[in-house]
PDB file of C-alpha atoms in Angstrom:
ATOM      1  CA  UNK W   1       3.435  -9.313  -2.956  1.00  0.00           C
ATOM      2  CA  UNK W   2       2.998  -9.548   0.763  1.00  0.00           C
ATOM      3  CA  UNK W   3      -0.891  -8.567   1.780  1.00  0.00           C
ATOM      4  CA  UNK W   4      -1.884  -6.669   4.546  1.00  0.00           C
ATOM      5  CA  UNK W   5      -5.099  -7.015   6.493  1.00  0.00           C
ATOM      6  CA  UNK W   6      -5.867  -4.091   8.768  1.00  0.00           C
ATOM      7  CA  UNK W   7      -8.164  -4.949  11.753  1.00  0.00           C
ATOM      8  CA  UNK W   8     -10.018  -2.441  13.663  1.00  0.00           C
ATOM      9  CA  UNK W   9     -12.998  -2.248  16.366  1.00  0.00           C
ATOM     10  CA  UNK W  10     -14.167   0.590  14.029  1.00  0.00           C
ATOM     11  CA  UNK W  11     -14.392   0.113  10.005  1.00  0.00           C
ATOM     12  CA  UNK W  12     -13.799   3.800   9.375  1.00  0.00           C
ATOM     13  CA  UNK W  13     -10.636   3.749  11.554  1.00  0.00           C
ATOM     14  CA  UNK W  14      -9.369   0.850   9.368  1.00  0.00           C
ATOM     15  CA  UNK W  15     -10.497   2.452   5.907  1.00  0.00           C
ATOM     16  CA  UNK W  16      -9.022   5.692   6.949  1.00  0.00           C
ATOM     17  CA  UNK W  17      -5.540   3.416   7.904  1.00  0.00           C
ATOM     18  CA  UNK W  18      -5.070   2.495   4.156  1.00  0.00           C
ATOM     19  CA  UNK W  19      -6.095   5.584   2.771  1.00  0.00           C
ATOM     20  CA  UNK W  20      -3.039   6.831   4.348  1.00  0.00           C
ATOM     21  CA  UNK W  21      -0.735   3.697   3.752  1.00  0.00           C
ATOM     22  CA  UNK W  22      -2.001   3.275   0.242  1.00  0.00           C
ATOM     23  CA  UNK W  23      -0.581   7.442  -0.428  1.00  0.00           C
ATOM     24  CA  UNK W  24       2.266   6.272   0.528  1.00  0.00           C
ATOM     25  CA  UNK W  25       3.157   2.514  -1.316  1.00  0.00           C
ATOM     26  CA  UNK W  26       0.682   2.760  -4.596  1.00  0.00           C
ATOM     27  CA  UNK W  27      -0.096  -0.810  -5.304  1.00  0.00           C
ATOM     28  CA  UNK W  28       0.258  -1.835  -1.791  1.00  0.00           C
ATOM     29  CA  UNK W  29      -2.731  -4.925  -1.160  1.00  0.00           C
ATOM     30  CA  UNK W  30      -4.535  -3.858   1.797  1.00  0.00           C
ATOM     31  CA  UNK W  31      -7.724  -4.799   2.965  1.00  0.00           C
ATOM     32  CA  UNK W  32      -9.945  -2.921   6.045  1.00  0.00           C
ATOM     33  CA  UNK W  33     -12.201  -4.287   8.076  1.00  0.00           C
ATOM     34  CA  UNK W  34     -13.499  -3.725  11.400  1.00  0.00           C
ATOM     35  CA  UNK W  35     -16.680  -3.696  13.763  1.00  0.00           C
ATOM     36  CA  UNK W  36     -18.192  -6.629  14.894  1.00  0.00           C
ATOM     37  CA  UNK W  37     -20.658  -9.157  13.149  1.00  0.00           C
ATOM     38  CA  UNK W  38     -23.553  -6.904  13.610  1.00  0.00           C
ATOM     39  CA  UNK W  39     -21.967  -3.592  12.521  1.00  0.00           C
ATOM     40  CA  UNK W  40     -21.323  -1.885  15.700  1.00  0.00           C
ATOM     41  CA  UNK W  41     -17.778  -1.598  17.280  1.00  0.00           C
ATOM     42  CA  UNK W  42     -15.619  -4.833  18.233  1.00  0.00           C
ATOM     43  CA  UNK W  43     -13.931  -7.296  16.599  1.00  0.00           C
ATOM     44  CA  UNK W  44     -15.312 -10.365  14.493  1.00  0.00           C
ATOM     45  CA  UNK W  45     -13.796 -13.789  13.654  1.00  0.00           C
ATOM     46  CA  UNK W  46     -15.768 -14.263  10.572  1.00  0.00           C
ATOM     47  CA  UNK W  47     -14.848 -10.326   9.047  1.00  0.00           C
ATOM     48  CA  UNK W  48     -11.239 -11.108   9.930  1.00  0.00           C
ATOM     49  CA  UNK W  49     -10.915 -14.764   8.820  1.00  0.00           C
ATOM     50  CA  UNK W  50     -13.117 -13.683   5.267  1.00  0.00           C
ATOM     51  CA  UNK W  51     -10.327 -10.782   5.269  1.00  0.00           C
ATOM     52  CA  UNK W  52      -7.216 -12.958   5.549  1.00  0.00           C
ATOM     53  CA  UNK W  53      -8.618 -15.571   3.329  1.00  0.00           C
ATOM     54  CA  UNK W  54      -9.525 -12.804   0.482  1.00  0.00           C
ATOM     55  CA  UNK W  55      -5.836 -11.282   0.268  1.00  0.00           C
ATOM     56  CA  UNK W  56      -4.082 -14.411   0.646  1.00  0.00           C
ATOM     57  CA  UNK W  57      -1.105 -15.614  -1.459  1.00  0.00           C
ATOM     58  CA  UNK W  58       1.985 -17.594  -1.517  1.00  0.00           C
ATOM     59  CA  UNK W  59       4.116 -14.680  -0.664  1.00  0.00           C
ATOM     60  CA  UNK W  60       1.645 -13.889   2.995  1.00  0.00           C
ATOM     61  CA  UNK W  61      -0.208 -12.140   4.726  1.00  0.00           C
ATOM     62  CA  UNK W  62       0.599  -9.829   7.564  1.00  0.00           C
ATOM     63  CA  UNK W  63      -2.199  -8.827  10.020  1.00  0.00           C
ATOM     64  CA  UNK W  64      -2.005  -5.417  11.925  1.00  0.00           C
ATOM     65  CA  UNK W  65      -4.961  -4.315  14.624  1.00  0.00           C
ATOM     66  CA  UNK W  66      -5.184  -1.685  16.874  1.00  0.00           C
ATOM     67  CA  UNK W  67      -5.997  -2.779  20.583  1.00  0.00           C
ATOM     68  CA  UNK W  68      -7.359  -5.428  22.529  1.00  0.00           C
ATOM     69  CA  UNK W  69     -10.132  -7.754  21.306  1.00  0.00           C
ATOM     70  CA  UNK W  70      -9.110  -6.639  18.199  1.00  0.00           C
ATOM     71  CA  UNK W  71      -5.609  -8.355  18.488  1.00  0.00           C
ATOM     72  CA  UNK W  72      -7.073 -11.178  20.797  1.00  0.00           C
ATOM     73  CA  UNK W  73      -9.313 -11.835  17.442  1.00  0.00           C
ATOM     74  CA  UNK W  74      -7.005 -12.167  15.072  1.00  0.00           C
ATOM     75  CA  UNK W  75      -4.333 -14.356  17.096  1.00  0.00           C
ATOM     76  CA  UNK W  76      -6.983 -16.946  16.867  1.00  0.00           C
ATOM     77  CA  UNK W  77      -7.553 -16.881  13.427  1.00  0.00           C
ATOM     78  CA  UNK W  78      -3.761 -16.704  12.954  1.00  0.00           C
ATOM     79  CA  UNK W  79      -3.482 -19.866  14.850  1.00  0.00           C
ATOM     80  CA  UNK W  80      -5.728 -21.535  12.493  1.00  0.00           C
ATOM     81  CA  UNK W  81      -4.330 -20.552   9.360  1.00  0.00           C
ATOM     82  CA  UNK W  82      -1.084 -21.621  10.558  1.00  0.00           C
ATOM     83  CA  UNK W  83      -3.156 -25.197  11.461  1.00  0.00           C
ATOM     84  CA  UNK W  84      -3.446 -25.019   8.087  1.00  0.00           C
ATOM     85  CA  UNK W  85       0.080 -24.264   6.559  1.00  0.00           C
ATOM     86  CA  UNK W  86      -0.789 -20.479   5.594  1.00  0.00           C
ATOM     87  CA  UNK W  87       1.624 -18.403   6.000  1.00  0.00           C
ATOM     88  CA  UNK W  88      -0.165 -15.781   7.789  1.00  0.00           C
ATOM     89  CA  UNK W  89       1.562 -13.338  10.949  1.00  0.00           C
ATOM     90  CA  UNK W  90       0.359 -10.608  13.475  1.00  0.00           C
ATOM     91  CA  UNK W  91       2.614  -7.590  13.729  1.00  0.00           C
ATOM     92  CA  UNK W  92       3.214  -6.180  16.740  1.00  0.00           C
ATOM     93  CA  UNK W  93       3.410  -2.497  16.068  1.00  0.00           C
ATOM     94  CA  UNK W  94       1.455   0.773  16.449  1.00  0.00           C
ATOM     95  CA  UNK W  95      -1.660   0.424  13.545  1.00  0.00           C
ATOM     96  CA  UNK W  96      -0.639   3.586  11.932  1.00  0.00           C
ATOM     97  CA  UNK W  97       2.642   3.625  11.180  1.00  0.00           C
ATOM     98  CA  UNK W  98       3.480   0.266  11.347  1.00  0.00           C
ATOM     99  CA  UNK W  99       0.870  -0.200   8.295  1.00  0.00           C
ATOM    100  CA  UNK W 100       2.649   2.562   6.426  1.00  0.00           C
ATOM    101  CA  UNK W 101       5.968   0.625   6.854  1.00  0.00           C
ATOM    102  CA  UNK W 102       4.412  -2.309   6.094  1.00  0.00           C
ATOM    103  CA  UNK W 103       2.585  -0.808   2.996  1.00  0.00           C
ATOM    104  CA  UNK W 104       5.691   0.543   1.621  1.00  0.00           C
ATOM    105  CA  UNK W 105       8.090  -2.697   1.911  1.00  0.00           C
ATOM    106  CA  UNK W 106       5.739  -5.036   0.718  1.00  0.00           C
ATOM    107  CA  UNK W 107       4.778  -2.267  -2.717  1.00  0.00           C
ATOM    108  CA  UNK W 108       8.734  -3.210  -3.192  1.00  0.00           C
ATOM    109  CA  UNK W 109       8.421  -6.471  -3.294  1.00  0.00           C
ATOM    110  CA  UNK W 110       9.985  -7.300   0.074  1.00  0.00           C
ATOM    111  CA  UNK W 111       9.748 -10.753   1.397  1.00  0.00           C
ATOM    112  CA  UNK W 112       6.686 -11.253   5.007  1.00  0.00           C
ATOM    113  CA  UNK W 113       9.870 -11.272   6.845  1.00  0.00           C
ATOM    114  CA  UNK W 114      11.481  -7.963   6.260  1.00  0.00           C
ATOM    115  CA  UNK W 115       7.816  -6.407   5.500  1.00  0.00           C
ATOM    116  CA  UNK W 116       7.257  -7.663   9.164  1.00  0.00           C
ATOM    117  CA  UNK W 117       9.852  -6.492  10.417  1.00  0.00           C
ATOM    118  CA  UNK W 118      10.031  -2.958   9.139  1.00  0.00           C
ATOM    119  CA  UNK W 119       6.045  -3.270  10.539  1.00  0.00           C
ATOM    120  CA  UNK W 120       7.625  -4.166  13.780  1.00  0.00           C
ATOM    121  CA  UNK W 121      10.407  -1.238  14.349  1.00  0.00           C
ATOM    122  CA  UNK W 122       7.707   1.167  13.493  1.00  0.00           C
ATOM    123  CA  UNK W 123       7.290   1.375  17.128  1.00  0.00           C
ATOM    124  CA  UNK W 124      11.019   2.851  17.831  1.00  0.00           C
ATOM    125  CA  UNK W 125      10.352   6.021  15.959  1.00  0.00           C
ATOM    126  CA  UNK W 126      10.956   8.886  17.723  1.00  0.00           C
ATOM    127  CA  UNK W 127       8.951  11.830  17.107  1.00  0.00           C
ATOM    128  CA  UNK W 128      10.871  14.810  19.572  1.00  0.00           C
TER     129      UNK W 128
END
């Protein structure tokens, strides 16, 4: 089963993400972290690399964050876990519902591509 690893500048933010992904795909993997190194808001290399390397499997990992350093973060520690042969990705989608659509393909089963990309179109939804 595809992972997910939900990054955050705030930990609450990220734990309150899953609650709401994990109603919705039971069984789902997802781990939230968030805050910097020291506790306070921001993003830290360490949290999100300890993060990827905890849910990791065979089947992947995707990574979804909400803005900025955040997403800056975890490109690098992407990049090295792709160095590395992991098959690790970075969605580019809106946190909340792309880690609902995420949550609920990869509960089914579905391979990082299609979990990805149902991540990814989670940004065309219209809501009016």
């Amino acid at each position: 089963m595809v992972s997910l690893v939900l990054v955050s500048h705030s930990q609450k933010l990220a734990e309150s993400v899953a609650e709401v992904a994990l109603l919705m795909a039971k069984g789902a993997k997802i781990k939230a972290i968030g805050g910097n190194d020291d506790g306070g808001y921001g993003a830290s290399e360490k949290k999100i690399t300890a993060a990827v390397e905890e849910m990791y499997s065979d089947d992947g990992v995707i990574v979804i964050a909400d803005i900025g350093s955040s997403v800056n973060t975890a490109k690098a520690v992407i990049k090295k876990m792709a160095d590395e042969g992991k098959k690790v990705l970075l969605a580019d989608c809106p946190m909340i519902e792309g880690s609902i659509a995420a949550a609920v393909m990869s509960s089914i089963n579905m391979p990082l591509e299609e979990v990805l990309r149902q991540a990814q179109d989670s940004k065309n939804m219209k809501k009016a």
